[in-house]
C-alpha cells in the first residue's frame, strides 16, 4: 500500500484583500495567472484567469452569485466547477483553494 499524498497549501492573502464580488490576480511567471474570486456570501474560488472562449481575463468580469461573466463576450462560468453556462460550451480550470480563519490558501 502506498502512502496517501498530502496536499501542500500556500498562504496567498487575507480574505479582506479580495474585493466582495470581485477578484484578485495571482501572477505566475511562465504560467497562466490565477484569478481568486470572493462572492457576496464570502465564498472564495480560484480559476485560471482565461476564458475558454477567446481568452478574456475573467478577473475583470462581473461576479454574480457563484458565477463570473467574461468581460469580452459575456460567457457565464460557474466558479465552483469552471463550466460554461448553456448555450455556451467549455470549461475553465479551477484551482483548489481554502479559507482558514481569514487566511486564504492555494494548493501547490
Coordinates of C-alpha atoms in Angstrom, one line a residue:
X1 CA 0.0 0.0 0.0
X2 CA 1.3 3.4 -1.0
X3 CA 1.1 6.3 1.4
X4 CA -1.6 8.9 0.7
X5 CA -0.4 12.1 -1.0
X6 CA -0.7 15.1 1.3
X7 CA -1.7 18.4 -0.1
X8 CA 0.5 21.4 0.4
X9 CA -1.1 24.8 0.9
X10 CA 0.4 28.2 0.4
X11 CA -1.0 31.3 2.0
X12 CA -1.8 33.9 -0.6
X13 CA -3.7 36.7 1.1
X14 CA -6.2 37.7 3.7
X15 CA -9.8 37.3 2.7
X16 CA -10.4 41.1 3.1
X17 CA -7.8 41.7 0.3
X18 CA -10.2 40.2 -2.2
X19 CA -13.0 42.6 -3.1
X20 CA -16.5 41.4 -2.4
X21 CA -18.0 40.3 -5.8
X22 CA -14.6 40.9 -7.3
X23 CA -11.2 39.3 -7.9
X24 CA -7.5 39.4 -7.2
X25 CA -5.0 38.2 -9.7
X26 CA -2.0 36.0 -8.8
X27 CA 0.7 36.4 -11.4
X28 CA 2.8 33.4 -12.1
X29 CA 6.0 33.7 -14.2
X30 CA 5.9 31.3 -17.2
X31 CA 2.4 30.0 -16.3
X32 CA -1.2 31.3 -16.6
X33 CA -2.3 33.8 -14.0
X34 CA -4.9 32.7 -11.4
X35 CA -8.0 34.7 -10.6
X36 CA -9.2 34.5 -7.0
X37 CA -12.8 35.5 -6.6
X38 CA -14.9 36.4 -3.5
X39 CA -18.7 36.2 -3.7
X40 CA -21.2 38.3 -1.7
X41 CA -21.5 35.3 0.7
X42 CA -17.7 35.4 1.3
X43 CA -17.2 32.2 -0.7
X44 CA -13.8 32.1 -2.3
X45 CA -13.0 30.4 -5.7
X46 CA -9.9 30.2 -7.9
X47 CA -9.7 29.6 -11.6
X48 CA -7.1 30.1 -14.4
X49 CA -7.6 33.7 -15.5
X50 CA -8.5 33.0 -19.1
X51 CA -12.0 32.5 -20.6
X52 CA -12.2 29.3 -22.6
X53 CA -13.9 31.2 -25.4
X54 CA -11.4 33.9 -26.5
X55 CA -9.0 34.1 -23.6
X56 CA -10.5 37.1 -21.9
X57 CA -9.4 38.0 -18.4
X58 CA -12.0 36.5 -16.1
X59 CA -10.7 38.6 -13.2
X60 CA -12.1 41.7 -15.0
X61 CA -15.6 40.1 -15.2
X62 CA -18.7 40.6 -13.2
X63 CA -19.2 38.3 -10.3
X64 CA -22.9 37.3 -9.6
X65 CA -23.8 34.5 -7.3
X66 CA -21.2 31.8 -7.7
X67 CA -20.5 32.8 -11.4
X68 CA -18.5 35.2 -13.3
X69 CA -19.3 36.8 -16.7
X70 CA -16.4 37.2 -19.1
X71 CA -15.8 40.9 -19.9
X72 CA -15.2 40.2 -23.6
X73 CA -18.3 38.3 -24.8
X74 CA -20.4 37.7 -21.7
X75 CA -19.9 34.0 -21.3
X76 CA -21.0 32.9 -17.8
X77 CA -18.8 30.5 -16.0
X78 CA -19.6 28.6 -12.8
X79 CA -16.8 29.4 -10.3
X80 CA -17.1 26.1 -8.4
X81 CA -16.9 23.8 -11.5
X82 CA -15.4 26.0 -14.2
X83 CA -18.2 25.0 -16.6
X84 CA -19.8 27.5 -19.0
X85 CA -23.5 28.1 -18.7
X86 CA -25.6 26.9 -21.7
X87 CA -25.9 27.6 -24.5
X88 CA -22.1 28.2 -24.4
X89 CA -19.8 25.2 -24.0
X90 CA -16.4 25.0 -22.5
X91 CA -14.7 24.9 -19.1
X92 CA -12.0 26.9 -17.3
X93 CA -9.6 25.1 -15.0
X94 CA -10.4 25.5 -11.3
X95 CA -7.6 25.7 -8.7
X96 CA -8.0 24.2 -5.2
X97 CA -8.4 26.9 -2.6
X98 CA -9.5 27.1 1.0
X99 CA -10.0 29.7 3.7
X100 CA -8.9 29.1 7.3
X101 CA -9.9 31.9 9.6
X102 CA -9.2 34.9 7.5
X103 CA -6.2 33.4 5.6
X104 CA -6.7 32.3 2.0
X105 CA -4.6 29.3 0.8
X106 CA -4.0 27.8 -2.7
X107 CA -3.0 24.2 -3.1
X108 CA 0.5 23.9 -4.6

